[in-house]
Coordinates of C-alpha atoms in Angstrom, one line a residue:
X1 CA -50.3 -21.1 -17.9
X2 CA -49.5 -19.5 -21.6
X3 CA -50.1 -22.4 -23.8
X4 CA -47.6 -21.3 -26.8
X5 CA -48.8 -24.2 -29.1
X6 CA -52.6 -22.8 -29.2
X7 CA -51.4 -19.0 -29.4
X8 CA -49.4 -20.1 -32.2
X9 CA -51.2 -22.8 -33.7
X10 CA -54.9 -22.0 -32.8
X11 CA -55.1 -26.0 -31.0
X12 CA -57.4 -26.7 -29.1
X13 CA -57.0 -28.5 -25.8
X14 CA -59.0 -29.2 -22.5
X15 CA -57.3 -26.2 -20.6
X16 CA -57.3 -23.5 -23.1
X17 CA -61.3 -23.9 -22.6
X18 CA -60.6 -22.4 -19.0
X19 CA -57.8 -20.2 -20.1
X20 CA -59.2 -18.5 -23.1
X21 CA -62.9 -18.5 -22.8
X22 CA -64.2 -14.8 -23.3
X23 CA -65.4 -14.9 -20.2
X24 CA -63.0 -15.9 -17.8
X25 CA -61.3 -12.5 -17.4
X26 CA -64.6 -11.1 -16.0
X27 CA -65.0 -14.1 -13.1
X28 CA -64.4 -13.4 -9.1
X29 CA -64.1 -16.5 -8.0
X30 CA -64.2 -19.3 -10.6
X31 CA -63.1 -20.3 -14.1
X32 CA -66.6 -19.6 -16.0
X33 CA -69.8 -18.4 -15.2
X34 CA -71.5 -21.0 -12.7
X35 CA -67.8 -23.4 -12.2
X36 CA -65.7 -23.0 -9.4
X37 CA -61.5 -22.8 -9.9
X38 CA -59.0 -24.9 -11.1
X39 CA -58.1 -26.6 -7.4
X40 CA -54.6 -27.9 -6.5
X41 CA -54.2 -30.2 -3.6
X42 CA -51.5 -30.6 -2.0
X43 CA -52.9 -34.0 -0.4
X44 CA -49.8 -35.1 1.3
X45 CA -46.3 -33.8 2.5
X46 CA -44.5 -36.8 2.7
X47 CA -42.3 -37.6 -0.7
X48 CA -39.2 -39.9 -1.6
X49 CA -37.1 -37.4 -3.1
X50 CA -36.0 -33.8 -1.2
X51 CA -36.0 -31.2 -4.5
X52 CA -34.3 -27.8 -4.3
X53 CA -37.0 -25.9 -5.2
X54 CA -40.2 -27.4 -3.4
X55 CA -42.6 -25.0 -2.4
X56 CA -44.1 -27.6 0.6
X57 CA -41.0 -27.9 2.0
X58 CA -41.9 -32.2 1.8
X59 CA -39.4 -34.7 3.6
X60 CA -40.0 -38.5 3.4
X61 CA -41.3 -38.1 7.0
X62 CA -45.0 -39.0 7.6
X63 CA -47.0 -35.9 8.9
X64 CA -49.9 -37.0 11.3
X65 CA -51.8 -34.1 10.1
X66 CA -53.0 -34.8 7.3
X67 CA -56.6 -35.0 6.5
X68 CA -58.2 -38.0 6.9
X69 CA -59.7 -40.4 4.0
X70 CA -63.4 -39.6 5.2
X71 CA -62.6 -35.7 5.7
X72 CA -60.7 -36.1 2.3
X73 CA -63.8 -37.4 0.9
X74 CA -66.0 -34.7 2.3
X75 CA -63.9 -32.2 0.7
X76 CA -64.5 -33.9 -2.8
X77 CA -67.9 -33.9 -2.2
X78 CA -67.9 -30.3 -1.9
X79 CA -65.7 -29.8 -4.6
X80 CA -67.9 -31.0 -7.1
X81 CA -70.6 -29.4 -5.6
X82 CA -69.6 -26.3 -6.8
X83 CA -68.5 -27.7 -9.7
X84 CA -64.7 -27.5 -9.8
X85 CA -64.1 -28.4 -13.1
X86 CA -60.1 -29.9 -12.5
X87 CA -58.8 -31.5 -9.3
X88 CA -54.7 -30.9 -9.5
X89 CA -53.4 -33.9 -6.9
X90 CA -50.4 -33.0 -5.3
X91 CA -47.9 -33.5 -3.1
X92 CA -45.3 -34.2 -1.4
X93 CA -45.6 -37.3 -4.0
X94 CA -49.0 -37.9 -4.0
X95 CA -48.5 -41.5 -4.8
X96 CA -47.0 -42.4 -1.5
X97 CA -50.4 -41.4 0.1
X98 CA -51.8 -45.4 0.8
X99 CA -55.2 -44.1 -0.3
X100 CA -54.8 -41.7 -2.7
X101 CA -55.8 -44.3 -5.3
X102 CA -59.2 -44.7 -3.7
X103 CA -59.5 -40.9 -3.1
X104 CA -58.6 -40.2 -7.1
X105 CA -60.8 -42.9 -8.3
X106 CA -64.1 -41.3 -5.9
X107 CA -63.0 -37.6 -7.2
X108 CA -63.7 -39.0 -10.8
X109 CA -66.8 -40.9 -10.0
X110 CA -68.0 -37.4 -8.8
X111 CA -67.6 -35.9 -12.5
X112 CA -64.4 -34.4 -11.8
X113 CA -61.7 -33.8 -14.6
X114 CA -58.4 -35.2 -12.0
X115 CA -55.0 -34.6 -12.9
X116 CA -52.1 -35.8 -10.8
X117 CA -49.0 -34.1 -10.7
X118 CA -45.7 -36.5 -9.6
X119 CA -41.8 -36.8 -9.5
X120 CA -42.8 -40.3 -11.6
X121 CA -40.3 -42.1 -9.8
X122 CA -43.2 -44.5 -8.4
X123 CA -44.9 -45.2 -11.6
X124 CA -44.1 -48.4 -12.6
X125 CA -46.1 -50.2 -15.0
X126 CA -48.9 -51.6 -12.8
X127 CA -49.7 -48.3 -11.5
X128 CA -49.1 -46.5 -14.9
X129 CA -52.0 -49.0 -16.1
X130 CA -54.3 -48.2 -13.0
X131 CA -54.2 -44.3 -13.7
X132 CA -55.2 -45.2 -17.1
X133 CA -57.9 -47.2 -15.6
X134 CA -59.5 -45.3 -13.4
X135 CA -59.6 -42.5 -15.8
X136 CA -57.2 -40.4 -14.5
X137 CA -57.1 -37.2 -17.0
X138 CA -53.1 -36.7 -17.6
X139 CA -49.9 -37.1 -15.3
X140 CA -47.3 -34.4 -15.0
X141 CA -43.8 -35.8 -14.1
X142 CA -41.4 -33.7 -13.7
X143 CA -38.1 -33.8 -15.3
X144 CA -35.7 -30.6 -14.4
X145 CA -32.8 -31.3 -16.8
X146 CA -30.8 -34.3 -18.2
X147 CA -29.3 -37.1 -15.9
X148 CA -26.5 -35.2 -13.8
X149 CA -28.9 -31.8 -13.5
X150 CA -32.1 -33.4 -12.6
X151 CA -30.7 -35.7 -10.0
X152 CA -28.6 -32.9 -8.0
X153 CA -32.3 -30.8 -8.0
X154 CA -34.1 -34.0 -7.1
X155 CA -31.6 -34.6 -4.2
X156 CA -31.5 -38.8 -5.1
X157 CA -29.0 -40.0 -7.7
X158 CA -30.9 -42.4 -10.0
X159 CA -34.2 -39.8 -9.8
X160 CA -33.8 -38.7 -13.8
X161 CA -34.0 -42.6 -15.0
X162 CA -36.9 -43.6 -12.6
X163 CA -38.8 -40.4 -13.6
X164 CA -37.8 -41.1 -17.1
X165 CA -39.4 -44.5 -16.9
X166 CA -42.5 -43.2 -15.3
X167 CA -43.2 -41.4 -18.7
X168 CA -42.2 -44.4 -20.9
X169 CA -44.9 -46.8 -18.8
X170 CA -47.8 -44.3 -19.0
X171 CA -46.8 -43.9 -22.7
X172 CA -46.6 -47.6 -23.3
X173 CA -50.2 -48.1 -21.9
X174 CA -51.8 -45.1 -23.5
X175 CA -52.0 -42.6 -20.5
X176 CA -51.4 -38.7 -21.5
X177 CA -48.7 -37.3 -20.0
X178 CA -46.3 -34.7 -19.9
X179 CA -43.3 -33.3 -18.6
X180 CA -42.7 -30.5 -16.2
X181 CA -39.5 -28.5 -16.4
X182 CA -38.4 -25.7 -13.6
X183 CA -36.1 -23.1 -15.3
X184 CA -32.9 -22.2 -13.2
X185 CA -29.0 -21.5 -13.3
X186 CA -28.7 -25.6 -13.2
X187 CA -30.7 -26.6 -15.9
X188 CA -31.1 -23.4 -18.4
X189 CA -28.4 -24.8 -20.8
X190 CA -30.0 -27.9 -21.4
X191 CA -33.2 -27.0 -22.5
X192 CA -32.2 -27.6 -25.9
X193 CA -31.2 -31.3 -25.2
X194 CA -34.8 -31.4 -23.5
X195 CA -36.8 -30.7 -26.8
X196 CA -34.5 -33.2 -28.0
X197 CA -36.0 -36.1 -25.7
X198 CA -39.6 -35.0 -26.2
X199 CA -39.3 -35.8 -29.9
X200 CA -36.8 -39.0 -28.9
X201 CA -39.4 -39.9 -26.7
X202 CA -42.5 -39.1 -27.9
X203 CA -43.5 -37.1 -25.1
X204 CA -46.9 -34.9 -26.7
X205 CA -46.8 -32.2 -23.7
X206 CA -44.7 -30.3 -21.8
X207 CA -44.5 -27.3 -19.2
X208 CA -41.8 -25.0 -18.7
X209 CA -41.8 -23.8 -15.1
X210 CA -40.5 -20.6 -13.8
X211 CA -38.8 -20.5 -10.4
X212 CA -41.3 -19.3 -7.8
X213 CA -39.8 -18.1 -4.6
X214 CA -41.8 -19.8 -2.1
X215 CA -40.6 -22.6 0.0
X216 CA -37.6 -24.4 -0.3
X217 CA -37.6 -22.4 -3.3
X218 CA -37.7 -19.1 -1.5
X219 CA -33.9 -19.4 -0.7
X220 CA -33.5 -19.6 -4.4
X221 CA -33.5 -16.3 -6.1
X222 CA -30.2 -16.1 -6.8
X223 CA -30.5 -19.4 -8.5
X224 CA -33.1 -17.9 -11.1
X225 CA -32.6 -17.4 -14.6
X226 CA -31.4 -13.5 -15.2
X227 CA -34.0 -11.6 -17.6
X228 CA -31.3 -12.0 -20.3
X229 CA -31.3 -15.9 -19.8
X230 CA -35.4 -15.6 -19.6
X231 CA -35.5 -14.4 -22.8
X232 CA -33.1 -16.6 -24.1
X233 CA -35.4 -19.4 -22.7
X234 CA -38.4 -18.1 -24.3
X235 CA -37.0 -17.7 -28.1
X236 CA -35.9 -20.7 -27.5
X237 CA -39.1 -22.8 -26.8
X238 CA -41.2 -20.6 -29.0
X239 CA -38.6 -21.6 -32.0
X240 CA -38.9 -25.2 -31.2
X241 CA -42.7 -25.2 -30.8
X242 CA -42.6 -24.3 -34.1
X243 CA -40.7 -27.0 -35.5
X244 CA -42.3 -29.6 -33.2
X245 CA -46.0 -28.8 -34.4
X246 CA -44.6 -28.9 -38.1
X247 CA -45.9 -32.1 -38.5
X248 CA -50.2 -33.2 -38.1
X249 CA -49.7 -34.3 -34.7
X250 CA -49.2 -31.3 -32.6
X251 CA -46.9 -31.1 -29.3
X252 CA -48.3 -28.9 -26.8
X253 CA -45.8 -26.8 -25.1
X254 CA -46.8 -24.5 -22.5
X255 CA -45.0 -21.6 -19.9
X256 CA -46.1 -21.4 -16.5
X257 CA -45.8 -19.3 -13.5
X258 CA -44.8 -16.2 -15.3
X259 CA -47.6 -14.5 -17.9
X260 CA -45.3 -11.8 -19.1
X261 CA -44.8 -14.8 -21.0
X262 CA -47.7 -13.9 -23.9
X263 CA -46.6 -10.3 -23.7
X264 CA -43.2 -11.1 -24.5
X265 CA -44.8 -13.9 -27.7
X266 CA -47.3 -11.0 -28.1
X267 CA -44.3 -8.5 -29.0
X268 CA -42.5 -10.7 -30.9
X269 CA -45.3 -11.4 -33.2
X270 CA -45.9 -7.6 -33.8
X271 CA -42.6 -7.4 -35.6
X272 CA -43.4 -10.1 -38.0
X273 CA -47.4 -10.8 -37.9
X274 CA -49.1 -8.4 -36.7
X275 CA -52.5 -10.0 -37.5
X276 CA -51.2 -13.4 -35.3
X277 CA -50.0 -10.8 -33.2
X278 CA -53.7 -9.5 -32.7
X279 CA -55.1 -13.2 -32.4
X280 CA -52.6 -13.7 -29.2
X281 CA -53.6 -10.4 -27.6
X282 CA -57.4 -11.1 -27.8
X283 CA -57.0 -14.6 -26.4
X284 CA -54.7 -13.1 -23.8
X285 CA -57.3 -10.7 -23.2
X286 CA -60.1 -12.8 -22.5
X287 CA -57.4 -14.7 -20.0
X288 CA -56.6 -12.1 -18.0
X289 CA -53.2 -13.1 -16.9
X290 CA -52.9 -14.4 -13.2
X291 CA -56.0 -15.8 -11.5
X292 CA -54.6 -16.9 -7.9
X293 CA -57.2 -16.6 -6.1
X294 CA -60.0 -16.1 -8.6
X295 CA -59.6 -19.1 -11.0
X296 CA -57.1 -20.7 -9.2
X297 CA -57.2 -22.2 -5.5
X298 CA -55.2 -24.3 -3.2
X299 CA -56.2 -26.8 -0.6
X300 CA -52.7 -28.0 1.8
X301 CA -52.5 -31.8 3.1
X302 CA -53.5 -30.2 6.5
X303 CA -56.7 -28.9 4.9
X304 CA -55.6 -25.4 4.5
X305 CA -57.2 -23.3 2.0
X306 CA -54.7 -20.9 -0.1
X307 CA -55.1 -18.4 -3.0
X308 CA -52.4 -20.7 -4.4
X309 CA -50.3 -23.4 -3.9
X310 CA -47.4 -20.7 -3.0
X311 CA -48.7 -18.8 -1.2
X312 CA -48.7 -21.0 2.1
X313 CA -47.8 -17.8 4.6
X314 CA -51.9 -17.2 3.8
X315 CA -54.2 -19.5 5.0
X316 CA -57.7 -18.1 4.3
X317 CA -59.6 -20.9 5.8
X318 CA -59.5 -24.5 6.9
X319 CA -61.9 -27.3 5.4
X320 CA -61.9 -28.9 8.9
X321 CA -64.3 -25.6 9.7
X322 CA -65.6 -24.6 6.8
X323 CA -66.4 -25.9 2.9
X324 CA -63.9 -24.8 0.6
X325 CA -67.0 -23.5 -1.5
X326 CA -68.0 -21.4 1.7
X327 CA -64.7 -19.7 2.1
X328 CA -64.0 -19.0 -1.4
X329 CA -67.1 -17.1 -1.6
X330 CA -66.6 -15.0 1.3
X331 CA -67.2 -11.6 1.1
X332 CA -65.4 -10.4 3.8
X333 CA -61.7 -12.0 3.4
X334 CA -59.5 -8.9 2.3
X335 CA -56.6 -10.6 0.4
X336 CA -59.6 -12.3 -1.6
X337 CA -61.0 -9.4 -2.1
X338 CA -57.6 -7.8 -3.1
X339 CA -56.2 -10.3 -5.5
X340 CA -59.5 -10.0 -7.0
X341 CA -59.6 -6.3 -8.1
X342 CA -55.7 -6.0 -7.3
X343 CA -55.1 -4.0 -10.7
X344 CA -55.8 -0.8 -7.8
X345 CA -53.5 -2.4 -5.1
X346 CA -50.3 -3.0 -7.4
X347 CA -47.3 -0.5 -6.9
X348 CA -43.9 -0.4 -9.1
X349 CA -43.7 -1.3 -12.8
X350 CA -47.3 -3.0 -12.9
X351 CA -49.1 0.4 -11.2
X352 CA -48.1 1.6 -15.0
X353 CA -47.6 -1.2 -17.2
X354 CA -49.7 -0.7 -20.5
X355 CA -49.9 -4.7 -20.5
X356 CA -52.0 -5.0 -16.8
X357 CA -54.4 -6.6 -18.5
X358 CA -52.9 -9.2 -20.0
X359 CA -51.1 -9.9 -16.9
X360 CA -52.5 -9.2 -14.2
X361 CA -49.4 -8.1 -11.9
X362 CA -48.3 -12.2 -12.2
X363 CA -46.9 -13.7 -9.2
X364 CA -47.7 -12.5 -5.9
X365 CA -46.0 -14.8 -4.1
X366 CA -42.7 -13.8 -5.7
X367 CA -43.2 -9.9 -5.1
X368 CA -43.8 -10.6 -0.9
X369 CA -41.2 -13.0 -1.1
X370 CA -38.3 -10.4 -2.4
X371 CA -39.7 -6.8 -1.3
X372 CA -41.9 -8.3 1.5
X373 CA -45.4 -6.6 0.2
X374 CA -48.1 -8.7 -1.6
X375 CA -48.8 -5.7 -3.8
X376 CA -45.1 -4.9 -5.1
X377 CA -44.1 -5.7 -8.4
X378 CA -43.3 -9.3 -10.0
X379 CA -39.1 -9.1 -9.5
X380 CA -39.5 -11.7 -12.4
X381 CA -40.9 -9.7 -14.8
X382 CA -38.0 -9.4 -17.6
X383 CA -40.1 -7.3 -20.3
X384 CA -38.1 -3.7 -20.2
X385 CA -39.8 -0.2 -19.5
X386 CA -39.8 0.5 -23.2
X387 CA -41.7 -2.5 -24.0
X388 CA -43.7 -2.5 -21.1
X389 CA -44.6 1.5 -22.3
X390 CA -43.3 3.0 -18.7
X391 CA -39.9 4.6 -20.1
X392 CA -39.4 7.7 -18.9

């Protein structure tokens, strides 16, 4: 995640203590010294909608493999063991789980920071009031474009007004959330109209998503934003952070899946202030561009451990044999081991890119998916050779 807002504005925010402590570029296998990583769980496959882009490939079908409510449990317990500092529940829609409440509510009681991540179509006002409850840390609902857009990637006509709702009850009842947006060809020309109904709404968060090809989402290159467009995108939101945090109450706007994001802010702020523009690259420094597998893990609704949630294709471990903490401290996994001091693996553009660093070669996932090596460079990388200093 870049979080544009604190790069621009200096906020500070319960994330950007994981993302830009001066430490966490210099973990293996954690987000700070002693904490394990940022965990997303994909807890269930089963969901009420069938979205374009979904990179669990969920139905509305019930899968009898998923992990039980006690093995759930013993997963927690390990979990905040070695200290995880935020559970991501995921899905599938995590809410059509019968015990996911239950299973949230013990997470918490454990001392862990627990997020949840839903279409919001579910989220009426008596559950809206039970997140709040229970203490659940912010809700993510995901709205991919205005009414005609959202629907046709959601797959059920009706999905943009029920998701829409979801955000209005949480609001109404005091419960943080956000809203997630997934850049593509369908939705790229309305982005303006979405910064429109944050302020409408009052909406204080939101994350812009790009497309990762992994999936249903793996068929859908060709249904990602050009580099052009991605640029386009990104002066976009960065312009409009600007004017939303005008005011005392800041909006916090954030990119995701892509960190030649803060190079591409980083660049721009050379040109017209360069000592922002140092600010940026010293917190991007410290972050060390993409942690899969370091600072970020992924547990599958069959209890499947991944170095993220899309990268399913590796599964480098199960919690049925062994405790998450045990196989993300092996020493003898070689992807682990890779991704962890991959800066020597990477080929292409990243081998020479002066901005590694900052980086970190981004998505994996993406690279295997188009040139069918783990190691090749991000095809979604839209900074040039000149800017990227590899011109010949």
């Amino acid at each position: 995640m870049i979080n544009i807002t604190k790069l621009l504005f200096k906020t500070d925010n319960f994330g950007d203590s994981l993302r830009y402590h001066p430490s966490c570029a210099t973990q293996q296998h954690g987000t700070a010294s002693g904490r394990g990583p940022v965990v997303a769980w994909n807890i269930t496959r089963t969901c009420n909608l069938h979205c374009r882009h979904c990179y669990s490939n969920s139905t509305q079908e019930i899968y009898p493999e998923e992990l039980s409510t006690k093995e759930c449990q013993k997963v927690i317990d390990d979990l905040a063991d070695f200290k995880v500092p935020v559970l991501l529940i995921s899905g599938g829609e995590p809410l059509s789980r019968s015990d996911i409440f239950p299973l949230m509510e013990y997470a918490i009681q454990k001392g862990m920071r627990v997020t949840l991540s839903t279409n919001g179509t579910l989220i009426n006002l008596e559950i809206a009031k039970r997140l709040k409850k229970m203490g659940i840390s912010y809700v993510g609902i995901s709205l991919d474009g205005l009414e005609e857009e959202h629907d046709l990637f959601r797959g059920k006509k009706g999905a943009f007004q029920e998701a829409l709702q979801g955000i209005r009850n949480c609001l109404k009842i005091g419960q943080k959330v956000g809203l997630r947006f997934t850049l593509n060809k369908r939705n790229f020309h309305t982005l303006e109209d979405i910064f429109q109904l944050i302020k409408e709404e009052g909406i204080p968060r939101a994350c812009f998503y790009h497309l990762v090809y992994s999936g249903r989402g793996s068929t859908l290159q060709k249904e990602d934003i050009s580099p052009e467009e991605t640029r386009q995108a990104l002066d976009l939101i960065i312009d409009q952070t600007k004017t939303l945090n005008q005011t005392e109450k800041k909006i916090e706007i954030l990119t995701v899946d892509n960190h030649a994001d803060g190079v591409y802010l980083y660049l721009k702020l050379k040109k017209t202030s360069p000592s922002l523009a140092q600010e940026v690259f010293n917190l991007l420094s410290a972050n060390g561009g993409n942690r899969s597998g370091i600072a970020i893990g992924n547990i599958d609704y069959q209890g499947n451990v991944h170095p993220d949630q899309f990268t399913s294709n590796h599964i480098l471990g199960s919690v049925k044999d062994k405790n998450f903490s045990e196989i993300w401290q092996a020493k003898d996994n070689a992807l682990l081991l890779g991704l962890r001091k991959r800066k020597a693996l990477l080929t292409g553009r990243c081998q020479n890119c002066t901005y590694l660093s900052l980086c970190n070669g981004n998505f994996r996932a993406r690279a295997e998916a188009v040139y069918g090596d783990i190691w090749a460079s991000d095809p979604a990388c839209y900074l040039s050779d000149q800017e990227i200093g590899i011109e010949v």
